[in-house]
Coordinates of C-alpha atoms in Angstrom, one line a residue:
Chain N
M1 CA 23.9 13.5 -5.9
I2 CA 26.1 15.0 -8.6
E3 CA 26.9 18.6 -8.8
V4 CA 29.1 19.9 -11.4
N5 CA 30.1 23.6 -11.4
H6 CA 31.9 25.5 -14.2
L7 CA 34.0 22.5 -15.1
T8 CA 36.7 23.3 -17.7
K9 CA 39.3 21.1 -19.2
Q10 CA 42.0 22.4 -21.5
Y11 CA 44.3 20.3 -23.6
G12 CA 47.1 22.6 -24.7
G13 CA 45.2 25.6 -26.0
V14 CA 42.0 23.7 -26.8
K15 CA 39.1 23.7 -24.4
A16 CA 37.6 20.2 -24.5
I17 CA 34.8 21.4 -22.2
D18 CA 34.1 25.0 -21.1
H19 CA 32.3 25.9 -17.9
V20 CA 30.0 22.9 -17.9
T21 CA 27.5 23.2 -15.0
F22 CA 24.7 20.7 -14.2
K23 CA 23.1 18.8 -11.4
V24 CA 21.8 15.3 -11.2
N25 CA 19.4 14.2 -8.4
K26 CA 19.4 10.9 -6.6
G27 CA 17.9 8.1 -8.6
E28 CA 17.7 10.0 -11.8
I29 CA 18.9 8.8 -15.2
V30 CA 20.4 11.6 -17.2
A31 CA 21.7 11.3 -20.7
F32 CA 24.6 13.3 -22.2
L33 CA 23.8 13.8 -25.8
G34 CA 26.2 15.2 -28.3
P35 CA 28.1 14.6 -31.5
N36 CA 31.5 12.9 -31.3
G37 CA 34.1 15.1 -29.8
A38 CA 31.6 17.3 -28.0
G39 CA 33.2 16.7 -24.6
K40 CA 30.9 13.9 -23.2
T41 CA 33.8 11.6 -22.5
T42 CA 36.0 14.3 -21.0
T43 CA 33.2 15.3 -18.6
M44 CA 32.6 11.8 -17.5
R45 CA 36.3 11.1 -17.0
I46 CA 36.5 14.1 -14.8
I47 CA 33.5 13.0 -12.7
A48 CA 34.9 9.5 -12.4
G49 CA 38.3 10.9 -11.3
F50 CA 40.3 9.6 -14.2
V51 CA 41.4 13.0 -15.4
P52 CA 41.6 16.2 -13.3
A53 CA 39.8 19.3 -14.5
T54 CA 41.6 22.5 -15.4
S55 CA 39.2 24.5 -13.3
G56 CA 35.7 24.1 -11.7
T57 CA 34.4 21.6 -9.2
A58 CA 32.6 18.3 -9.3
V59 CA 30.9 17.0 -6.1
I60 CA 29.6 13.5 -6.0
A61 CA 27.6 12.2 -3.0
G62 CA 28.9 15.1 -1.0
F63 CA 32.6 14.6 -1.8
D64 CA 34.7 16.7 -4.0
V65 CA 36.4 14.7 -6.8
F66 CA 39.6 16.7 -6.4
E67 CA 39.8 16.8 -2.7
K68 CA 38.5 13.4 -1.7
P69 CA 39.1 11.2 -4.8
L70 CA 39.1 7.9 -2.9
E71 CA 35.8 8.6 -1.3
V72 CA 34.3 9.5 -4.6
K73 CA 35.8 6.5 -6.4
R74 CA 34.3 4.2 -3.7
R75 CA 30.8 5.4 -4.7
I76 CA 31.2 5.4 -8.4
G77 CA 30.9 2.7 -11.0
Y78 CA 32.4 3.7 -14.3
L79 CA 32.1 2.0 -17.7
P80 CA 34.5 3.8 -20.1
E81 CA 33.8 3.9 -23.9
I82 CA 36.1 0.9 -24.4
P83 CA 35.3 -1.6 -21.6
P84 CA 38.5 -2.0 -19.4
L85 CA 38.8 -5.7 -19.7
Y86 CA 41.8 -8.0 -19.0
S87 CA 41.5 -10.3 -22.0
D88 CA 43.6 -13.1 -20.5
M89 CA 41.3 -13.5 -17.5
T90 CA 38.0 -15.4 -17.3
V91 CA 34.9 -13.4 -16.6
S92 CA 34.8 -14.6 -12.9
E93 CA 38.5 -14.0 -12.4
Y94 CA 38.1 -10.6 -13.8
L95 CA 35.1 -9.7 -11.7
T96 CA 36.8 -11.0 -8.5
F97 CA 39.8 -8.9 -9.2
V98 CA 37.6 -5.8 -9.8
A99 CA 35.7 -6.6 -6.5
K100 CA 39.0 -6.6 -4.6
L101 CA 40.1 -3.4 -6.4
K102 CA 36.9 -1.7 -5.4
Q103 CA 37.5 -2.9 -1.8
V104 CA 34.5 -5.2 -1.5
A105 CA 35.0 -7.0 1.9
S106 CA 36.6 -10.4 1.4
K107 CA 33.5 -12.3 2.6
E108 CA 31.2 -10.4 0.2
I109 CA 33.3 -10.9 -2.9
S110 CA 31.8 -14.1 -4.2
P111 CA 28.2 -13.2 -3.5
A112 CA 28.9 -9.9 -5.3
V113 CA 30.4 -11.6 -8.3
E114 CA 27.4 -14.1 -8.4
N115 CA 25.0 -11.2 -8.2
V116 CA 26.4 -9.2 -11.1
L117 CA 26.9 -12.4 -13.2
N118 CA 23.1 -12.9 -12.8
K119 CA 22.2 -9.3 -13.3
C120 CA 24.2 -9.0 -16.5
N121 CA 23.3 -12.5 -17.8
L122 CA 26.9 -13.6 -17.8
V123 CA 26.5 -16.9 -15.9
S124 CA 26.8 -19.0 -19.0
V125 CA 30.2 -17.5 -19.9
K126 CA 31.7 -17.0 -16.5
T127 CA 34.5 -19.5 -17.0
R128 CA 35.4 -18.4 -20.5
L129 CA 38.3 -16.1 -21.3
I130 CA 37.2 -12.6 -21.9
K131 CA 39.2 -12.4 -25.2
N132 CA 37.0 -15.2 -26.6
L133 CA 33.7 -13.5 -25.9
S134 CA 31.5 -11.7 -28.4
K135 CA 31.4 -7.9 -28.3
G136 CA 28.0 -8.1 -26.6
F137 CA 29.2 -10.3 -23.7
Q138 CA 32.3 -8.1 -23.4
Q139 CA 30.2 -5.0 -23.1
R140 CA 28.1 -6.8 -20.4
A141 CA 31.3 -7.8 -18.6
G142 CA 32.2 -4.1 -18.6
L143 CA 28.9 -3.2 -17.2
A144 CA 29.2 -5.9 -14.5
Q145 CA 32.5 -4.4 -13.6
A146 CA 30.9 -1.1 -13.0
L147 CA 28.2 -2.6 -10.8
I148 CA 30.2 -5.0 -8.7
H149 CA 30.5 -2.8 -5.6
N150 CA 26.9 -1.6 -5.8
P151 CA 27.9 2.0 -6.3
E152 CA 25.5 4.9 -5.7
V153 CA 26.5 6.5 -9.0
L154 CA 26.9 4.9 -12.3
I155 CA 28.7 6.6 -15.2
L156 CA 28.3 4.8 -18.5
D157 CA 30.1 6.1 -21.5
E158 CA 28.2 4.9 -24.6
P159 CA 27.0 1.7 -23.0
T160 CA 25.4 0.3 -26.2
V161 CA 27.9 1.3 -28.8
G162 CA 28.9 -1.5 -31.2
L163 CA 26.1 -3.9 -30.2
D164 CA 23.5 -5.5 -32.4
P165 CA 19.9 -4.4 -31.9
H166 CA 19.0 -7.4 -29.8
Q167 CA 21.9 -6.7 -27.4
I168 CA 21.1 -3.0 -27.3
I169 CA 17.6 -3.8 -26.1
E170 CA 19.0 -6.1 -23.4
I171 CA 21.5 -3.5 -22.2
R172 CA 18.8 -0.9 -22.1
D173 CA 16.5 -3.1 -20.1
L174 CA 19.3 -3.7 -17.7
I175 CA 20.0 0.0 -17.3
L176 CA 16.3 0.7 -16.8
N177 CA 16.2 -2.0 -14.1
L178 CA 19.1 -0.2 -12.3
A179 CA 17.3 3.1 -12.2
G180 CA 16.0 4.2 -8.8
E181 CA 18.6 2.2 -6.9
H182 CA 21.4 4.0 -8.7
T183 CA 21.9 7.5 -10.0
I184 CA 23.0 7.1 -13.6
I185 CA 24.7 9.4 -16.1
L186 CA 25.1 7.9 -19.6
S187 CA 26.4 9.3 -22.8
T188 CA 25.2 8.5 -26.2
H189 CA 24.9 9.9 -29.6
I190 CA 21.9 7.7 -30.4
L191 CA 18.9 9.9 -29.9
Q192 CA 16.2 7.3 -29.4
E193 CA 18.3 5.8 -26.7
A194 CA 18.2 9.0 -24.7
T195 CA 14.4 9.2 -25.1
A196 CA 14.0 5.6 -24.2
L197 CA 16.1 5.6 -21.0
C198 CA 16.3 9.1 -19.5
Q199 CA 14.2 11.5 -17.6
R200 CA 16.5 14.3 -18.5
V201 CA 18.8 15.1 -21.4
L202 CA 21.8 17.3 -21.4
I203 CA 22.8 18.3 -24.9
I204 CA 26.5 19.1 -25.2
N205 CA 28.2 20.6 -28.2
E206 CA 31.8 21.9 -28.6
G207 CA 32.3 21.7 -24.8
H208 CA 29.2 23.7 -23.9
I209 CA 25.9 22.5 -22.5
V210 CA 23.5 23.9 -25.1
A211 CA 20.2 22.6 -23.6
E212 CA 19.0 20.7 -20.6
D213 CA 15.5 19.4 -20.1
T214 CA 13.1 16.5 -20.5
P215 CA 12.9 15.3 -24.1
E216 CA 9.3 16.5 -24.3
R217 CA 9.9 20.0 -23.0
L218 CA 13.0 20.4 -25.2
S219 CA 10.8 19.8 -28.1
A220 CA 8.1 22.2 -27.0
N221 CA 10.5 25.0 -26.2
L222 CA 12.3 24.9 -29.5
R223 CA 9.2 25.1 -31.6
K224 CA 8.6 28.6 -32.9
S225 CA 5.2 27.7 -34.4
E226 CA 2.8 24.7 -34.6
K227 CA 2.6 22.9 -37.8
V228 CA 0.0 20.5 -39.1
N229 CA 0.2 18.3 -42.1
L230 CA -3.0 17.7 -44.1
V231 CA -3.8 15.2 -46.8
I232 CA -6.9 16.2 -48.7
R233 CA -8.6 14.0 -51.4
R234 CA -10.0 16.8 -53.5
G235 CA -7.8 19.9 -52.9
S236 CA -8.7 23.3 -54.4
D237 CA -7.1 26.7 -54.3
E238 CA -10.3 28.1 -53.1
M239 CA -10.2 26.0 -50.0
I240 CA -6.6 26.8 -49.3
N241 CA -7.5 30.5 -49.4
E242 CA -10.3 29.9 -47.0
I243 CA -7.9 28.2 -44.5
K244 CA -5.5 31.2 -44.9
M245 CA -8.4 33.5 -43.9
I246 CA -8.6 31.9 -40.4
P247 CA -7.3 34.5 -38.0
D248 CA -3.8 33.8 -36.7
V249 CA -2.8 31.4 -39.5
I250 CA 0.7 32.2 -40.4
N251 CA 1.1 30.3 -43.6
V252 CA -0.5 27.5 -45.7
I253 CA 1.7 25.7 -48.2
V254 CA 0.7 23.1 -50.8
Q255 CA 3.6 20.8 -50.6
S256 CA 2.7 18.3 -53.3
K257 CA -0.2 17.1 -55.5
E258 CA -0.1 13.4 -55.8
G259 CA -1.8 11.6 -58.7
G260 CA -4.2 14.4 -59.6
D261 CA -6.3 15.7 -56.8
I262 CA -4.7 14.4 -53.5
W263 CA -3.0 17.4 -52.0
N264 CA -0.4 17.4 -49.2
V265 CA -0.8 20.7 -47.4
M266 CA 1.1 22.2 -44.4
A267 CA -0.5 24.8 -42.3
E268 CA 1.4 26.9 -39.7
Y269 CA 0.0 28.9 -36.8
P270 CA 1.5 30.3 -33.6
V271 CA 2.3 28.2 -30.5
G272 CA -0.6 28.2 -28.1
S273 CA -3.4 28.7 -30.6
D274 CA -4.7 25.2 -31.6
L275 CA -6.4 25.7 -34.9
R276 CA -6.7 22.0 -35.9
E277 CA -10.5 22.0 -35.3
E278 CA -11.1 25.1 -37.4
I279 CA -9.0 23.8 -40.3
A280 CA -10.7 20.4 -40.2
R281 CA -14.2 22.0 -40.2
I282 CA -13.5 24.1 -43.3
I283 CA -12.3 21.0 -45.2
V284 CA -15.2 18.9 -44.1
Q285 CA -17.7 21.6 -45.0
K286 CA -16.3 21.8 -48.5
G287 CA -16.7 18.0 -48.7
A288 CA -13.0 17.9 -49.8
G289 CA -12.3 14.6 -48.1
L290 CA -9.9 15.0 -45.2
L291 CA -7.7 11.9 -45.3
E292 CA -5.1 12.9 -42.7
L293 CA -4.5 15.6 -40.2
K294 CA -1.3 15.3 -38.1
A295 CA 0.5 17.8 -35.9
Q296 CA 4.2 17.9 -36.4
T297 CA 6.3 17.3 -33.3
L298 CA 9.9 18.0 -33.1
S299 CA 11.7 14.7 -32.5
L300 CA 14.8 14.6 -30.4
E301 CA 16.6 14.2 -33.7
D302 CA 15.4 17.5 -34.9
I303 CA 16.2 19.2 -31.7
F304 CA 19.6 17.7 -31.7
L305 CA 20.4 18.9 -35.2
K306 CA 19.0 22.3 -34.5
L307 CA 21.0 22.7 -31.3
T308 CA 24.3 21.4 -32.6
Q309 CA 24.2 23.2 -35.9
E310 CA 22.9 26.6 -35.0
E311 CA 24.8 29.2 -33.1
P312 CA 25.0 28.0 -29.5
A313 CA 24.6 31.6 -28.1
N314 CA 21.0 32.1 -29.0
L315 CA 20.0 28.7 -27.9
N316 CA 21.4 28.8 -24.4
H317 CA 18.3 30.4 -22.8
G318 CA 16.0 28.2 -24.9
G319 CA 16.7 25.1 -22.9
A320 CA 18.5 25.8 -19.6
A321 CA 16.0 25.0 -17.0
Chain P
M1 CA 48.4 -2.9 2.0
R2 CA 45.5 -4.9 0.7
N3 CA 45.4 -2.9 -2.4
I4 CA 49.1 -3.4 -3.1
W5 CA 48.6 -7.1 -2.7
T6 CA 45.6 -7.1 -5.0
I7 CA 47.7 -5.5 -7.8
A8 CA 50.7 -7.7 -7.1
Q9 CA 48.6 -10.8 -7.2
K10 CA 47.0 -9.7 -10.5
E11 CA 50.4 -9.0 -12.1
L12 CA 51.9 -12.3 -10.9
R13 CA 48.9 -14.2 -12.3
S14 CA 48.9 -12.4 -15.6
Y15 CA 52.5 -13.5 -16.1
F16 CA 51.1 -17.0 -16.1
Y17 CA 48.0 -16.3 -18.0
S18 CA 50.1 -15.1 -20.9
P19 CA 53.0 -17.4 -21.7
I20 CA 55.6 -14.8 -20.6
A21 CA 56.3 -16.5 -17.3
Y22 CA 56.8 -20.0 -18.8
V23 CA 58.9 -18.8 -21.6
V24 CA 61.1 -16.6 -19.5
L25 CA 61.5 -19.2 -16.8
F26 CA 62.4 -21.9 -19.3
I27 CA 64.9 -19.9 -21.2
F28 CA 66.5 -18.4 -18.1
L29 CA 66.9 -21.8 -16.5
M30 CA 68.2 -23.4 -19.7
V31 CA 70.8 -20.7 -20.3
M32 CA 71.9 -20.7 -16.7
G33 CA 72.3 -24.5 -16.8
L34 CA 74.3 -24.4 -20.0
L35 CA 76.6 -21.6 -18.6
Y36 CA 77.0 -23.4 -15.3
S37 CA 78.1 -26.7 -16.9
N38 CA 80.4 -24.7 -19.2
I39 CA 82.1 -23.0 -16.3
V40 CA 82.5 -26.3 -14.4
A41 CA 84.1 -27.9 -17.5
A42 CA 86.4 -24.9 -18.0
V43 CA 87.5 -24.7 -14.4
N44 CA 88.0 -28.4 -14.4
Q45 CA 90.3 -28.2 -17.4
A46 CA 92.2 -25.2 -16.0
S47 CA 92.8 -26.9 -12.6
M48 CA 94.1 -30.0 -14.3
Q49 CA 96.5 -28.0 -16.4
M50 CA 97.7 -26.1 -13.4
M51 CA 98.4 -29.3 -11.5
R52 CA 100.3 -30.7 -14.5
F53 CA 102.5 -27.7 -15.3
Q54 CA 102.9 -26.0 -12.0
G55 CA 102.6 -29.0 -9.7
G56 CA 100.0 -27.4 -7.6
M57 CA 97.0 -25.1 -7.4
G58 CA 98.6 -22.2 -5.6
Q59 CA 96.1 -19.3 -5.3
F60 CA 93.6 -20.9 -7.6
N61 CA 90.4 -21.7 -5.8
P62 CA 88.1 -23.5 -8.3
K63 CA 85.0 -23.3 -6.1
E64 CA 85.3 -19.5 -5.8
V65 CA 85.8 -19.2 -9.5
I66 CA 82.8 -21.3 -10.2
F67 CA 80.6 -19.2 -7.9
R68 CA 81.8 -15.8 -9.0
Q69 CA 81.6 -16.7 -12.6
S70 CA 78.1 -18.2 -12.2
F71 CA 76.8 -15.1 -10.4
G72 CA 78.5 -12.9 -12.9
N73 CA 76.8 -14.8 -15.7
M74 CA 73.5 -14.7 -14.0
I75 CA 73.5 -11.0 -13.8
I76 CA 74.2 -10.7 -17.5
V77 CA 71.4 -13.1 -18.4
L78 CA 69.1 -11.1 -16.1
L79 CA 70.1 -7.9 -17.8
L80 CA 68.7 -9.4 -21.0
V81 CA 65.6 -11.1 -19.4
M82 CA 64.4 -8.6 -16.9
P83 CA 63.1 -6.0 -19.5
L84 CA 60.8 -8.8 -20.7
L85 CA 59.3 -9.0 -17.3
T86 CA 58.6 -5.3 -17.0
M87 CA 57.8 -4.3 -20.5
R88 CA 54.1 -4.9 -20.2
L89 CA 53.5 -3.6 -16.7
F90 CA 52.1 -0.2 -17.7
T91 CA 52.1 -0.4 -21.5
E92 CA 49.5 -3.0 -21.6
E93 CA 47.2 -1.1 -19.2
K94 CA 47.4 1.9 -21.4
K95 CA 46.9 0.0 -24.6
M96 CA 44.0 -2.0 -23.4
K97 CA 42.5 1.0 -21.7
T98 CA 42.4 -0.9 -18.4
S99 CA 44.2 2.0 -16.8
E100 CA 40.8 3.7 -16.7
L101 CA 39.6 1.0 -14.4
L102 CA 42.7 1.3 -12.1
F103 CA 42.6 5.0 -11.9
T104 CA 38.9 5.2 -11.2
S105 CA 39.1 2.6 -8.4
P106 CA 39.7 3.6 -4.8
I107 CA 43.4 3.0 -4.9
T108 CA 46.3 5.4 -5.0
V109 CA 48.9 5.7 -7.8
F110 CA 51.6 4.7 -5.3
E111 CA 49.7 1.4 -4.6
I112 CA 49.5 0.7 -8.3
V113 CA 53.1 1.4 -9.0
F114 CA 54.4 -0.5 -6.0
G115 CA 51.9 -3.4 -6.5
K116 CA 53.1 -3.9 -10.0
F117 CA 56.8 -3.8 -8.9
L118 CA 56.0 -6.3 -6.2
G119 CA 54.3 -8.7 -8.7
A120 CA 57.3 -8.6 -10.9
L121 CA 59.6 -9.1 -8.0
L122 CA 57.7 -12.2 -6.8
L123 CA 58.1 -13.8 -10.3
Y124 CA 61.8 -12.9 -10.1
L125 CA 62.1 -14.5 -6.7
L126 CA 60.6 -17.7 -8.2
M127 CA 63.3 -17.5 -10.9
L128 CA 66.0 -17.2 -8.3
V129 CA 64.6 -20.1 -6.2
L130 CA 64.6 -22.3 -9.2
T131 CA 68.3 -21.7 -9.8
F132 CA 69.1 -22.8 -6.3
Y133 CA 69.7 -26.4 -7.6
I134 CA 73.1 -25.2 -8.6
P135 CA 74.6 -24.6 -5.1
V136 CA 72.7 -27.7 -3.9
L137 CA 74.3 -29.7 -6.7
M138 CA 77.7 -28.4 -5.7
A139 CA 77.2 -29.0 -2.1
S140 CA 76.4 -32.6 -2.9
V141 CA 79.9 -33.2 -4.3
T142 CA 82.0 -30.8 -2.2
E143 CA 81.9 -28.5 0.7
I144 CA 80.8 -25.0 -0.1
S145 CA 80.4 -21.8 1.9
W146 CA 76.7 -21.2 2.3
K147 CA 77.2 -17.7 3.6
A148 CA 78.9 -16.8 0.3
V149 CA 76.1 -18.4 -1.6
L150 CA 73.4 -16.5 0.3
S151 CA 75.3 -13.2 0.1
G152 CA 75.5 -13.7 -3.7
Y153 CA 71.7 -14.4 -3.9
L154 CA 71.0 -11.3 -1.8
G155 CA 73.1 -9.4 -4.3
L156 CA 71.1 -10.9 -7.1
L157 CA 67.8 -10.0 -5.4
L158 CA 68.8 -6.4 -4.9
C159 CA 70.2 -6.0 -8.4
G160 CA 67.1 -7.6 -9.9
G161 CA 65.1 -5.2 -7.8
V162 CA 67.0 -2.3 -9.4
F163 CA 66.4 -3.8 -12.9
L164 CA 62.7 -4.2 -12.2
A165 CA 62.3 -0.7 -10.8
W166 CA 64.0 0.9 -13.8
G167 CA 62.1 -1.4 -16.1
S168 CA 58.8 -0.2 -14.6
L169 CA 59.9 3.3 -15.4
A170 CA 60.6 2.4 -19.0
S171 CA 57.2 0.8 -19.3
S172 CA 55.5 3.8 -17.9
L173 CA 57.0 6.0 -20.6
T174 CA 55.3 4.4 -23.6
E175 CA 52.3 2.4 -24.9
N176 CA 54.5 0.0 -26.9
Q177 CA 56.0 -3.1 -25.3
I178 CA 58.9 -3.3 -27.6
I179 CA 59.9 0.3 -27.1
S180 CA 59.5 -0.2 -23.4
A181 CA 61.9 -3.2 -23.5
V182 CA 64.4 -1.3 -25.6
I183 CA 64.3 1.7 -23.2
S184 CA 64.9 -0.6 -20.2
F185 CA 67.8 -2.3 -22.0
G186 CA 69.2 1.2 -22.4
F187 CA 68.8 1.9 -18.7
L188 CA 70.3 -1.3 -17.6
L189 CA 73.3 -1.2 -20.0
S190 CA 73.9 2.4 -18.9
L191 CA 74.2 1.2 -15.2
W192 CA 76.8 -1.2 -16.5
I193 CA 78.7 1.3 -18.7
V194 CA 79.1 4.0 -16.1
G195 CA 81.4 1.6 -14.3
F196 CA 83.8 1.5 -17.3
M197 CA 83.6 5.2 -17.6
G198 CA 84.4 5.4 -13.9
Q199 CA 87.6 3.4 -14.6
V200 CA 88.6 5.8 -17.5
F201 CA 88.2 8.8 -15.2
S202 CA 89.5 7.2 -12.1
D203 CA 91.3 9.5 -9.6
T204 CA 88.9 12.3 -10.4
P205 CA 85.7 13.1 -8.4
I206 CA 83.6 12.3 -11.5
G207 CA 85.3 8.9 -11.8
T208 CA 84.5 8.1 -8.2
L209 CA 80.9 9.2 -8.6
L210 CA 80.5 7.1 -11.8
S211 CA 82.1 4.1 -10.1
Y212 CA 79.7 4.4 -7.2
L213 CA 76.8 4.6 -9.6
S214 CA 77.9 1.5 -11.4
L215 CA 76.0 -1.7 -10.6
I216 CA 78.9 -4.0 -11.2
S217 CA 81.2 -2.8 -8.4
H218 CA 78.4 -3.1 -5.8
F219 CA 77.3 -6.5 -7.1
E220 CA 80.9 -7.9 -7.1
N221 CA 81.1 -7.4 -3.4
F222 CA 78.1 -9.6 -2.8
T223 CA 79.6 -12.4 -4.9
K224 CA 82.7 -12.2 -2.9
G225 CA 80.6 -12.9 0.2
L226 CA 80.9 -9.3 1.4
I227 CA 77.7 -7.7 2.6
D228 CA 78.3 -4.0 2.9
T229 CA 75.6 -1.6 4.0
S230 CA 76.7 0.9 1.4
D231 CA 76.0 -1.6 -1.3
I232 CA 72.6 -2.3 0.2
A233 CA 71.9 1.4 0.5
Y234 CA 72.9 1.8 -3.2
A235 CA 70.5 -0.9 -4.4
V236 CA 67.6 0.3 -2.2
G237 CA 68.3 3.9 -3.2
M238 CA 68.2 3.0 -6.9
I239 CA 65.0 1.0 -6.4
V240 CA 63.3 3.9 -4.6
L241 CA 64.5 6.4 -7.2
G242 CA 63.3 4.2 -10.1
L243 CA 59.9 3.7 -8.5
F244 CA 59.6 7.4 -7.5
V245 CA 60.2 8.6 -11.1
T246 CA 57.7 5.9 -12.3
Y247 CA 55.1 7.3 -9.8
Q248 CA 55.7 10.8 -11.1
V249 CA 55.4 9.7 -14.7
V250 CA 52.2 7.7 -14.2
D251 CA 50.6 10.4 -12.1
S252 CA 51.4 13.2 -14.6
Q253 CA 50.1 11.2 -17.5
R254 CA 46.7 11.5 -16.1
W255 CA 46.8 15.2 -16.5
K256 CA 47.6 14.9 -20.2
S257 CA 45.3 12.0 -21.1

């Protein structure tokens, strides 16, 4: 549905994005994840046809953004970071105007407006001036605007920014409901949002895509070793040594000793060899009182920090699928 | 065509959503009314004096003086008012980031530029229609030449079009409404001043060129009841030029943004 090839955008001498390449299939929800200034907005603006790229191509629903901009724009709903609202209009006036702008046929304009008012929970405020609405309603009006012509592709730039937790959940539910019908690209710097909404994550940093995969696989690929955290009631050095003796164990570290005997221990072993059973057996045989055994998983947060802080070069092959 | 109309309608409405339309219409009509009654009073006095001292009116035609003075005044008031109509056309879109909506909609830059111009022109047309009580009032007390009135109004319409086109250009250049208004005052006053410069350099090719570029000389013909194709061509040419440059500016800003 969306095919982006070596997209580059230069401002003066600075490259905002550099050879960005990715693909989004029909019906997929994909998240752009990256710190502020990474190039998320620039990429989305190019796909939406707001700014032209310096080089590279973007093809949406079979049409090239640069060669057939009007065809692409007919098929795209775009919610910019700041919702493009005319504050002096009422919500229905605004949506009617957008419907005309998006070339919805005259007869279908009022059903289309009704439809998005319902979808976005805006019925109760439809006669109010946009400038008098709360941030949450304004954001929903922005989303309604992107949906009004029932586009195949939705591009949402930070759709939940500035909302309270309740509103965030509402907007997320709305986006999840839209999945399947529409192909959605959204950008965010909130990690749990990407995990909650998207099948696939593109991590972008300093204008480069540094990783691209499902959140689960990203986590698996980036782990160099498996780690388990243990809490033991009656820890002893003897027992730690015995765990160290298990073949393949890389390292065992006593992290802390709470209130006398309760030890927090971290054991590390290579990816692929699951030694949790072995470790547990040793502790239980010693009668040391195994209180907790938990495998560490890399959260999206850790992945994100890893990818955006380390050298991008050695991570490129880690994620690109 | 439908797209142009969508934009024009939206612009026209937004003049009335914000108080701009009401304020401009009110002030414009009030000032025009004051100036008109002032001219009538002055002409009245002058003709009475002439009758007393010279025993006749001779060449003096009070109706023509009233018309030409009124049209002349109107164009000066417009010079001050029109930048207020155009100052927010593009600045507001950029400031409120609604330009992102326009430029990602299936509509061309030409349609946006021309639609906005048309919206402003329609409001201006309403302003002109509302001043029409002046000739109607005069016609109720004396006989007037409707052809001269209509020619004058055609002149106003075309000159106003030039003001609006160049005002749109000013508004495309900045994100600030006040700066936009100041720039368009600059444009419009320049169109005036080149006429004076033309007089200074008269008899030279530059002088002829400057006089041709001046708005006043073309507008005066209309107020005399002369409809000359070269005056019409001048006005249409200036409108097209203003809108063309606006188009270029708006289009190129997308490359930079």
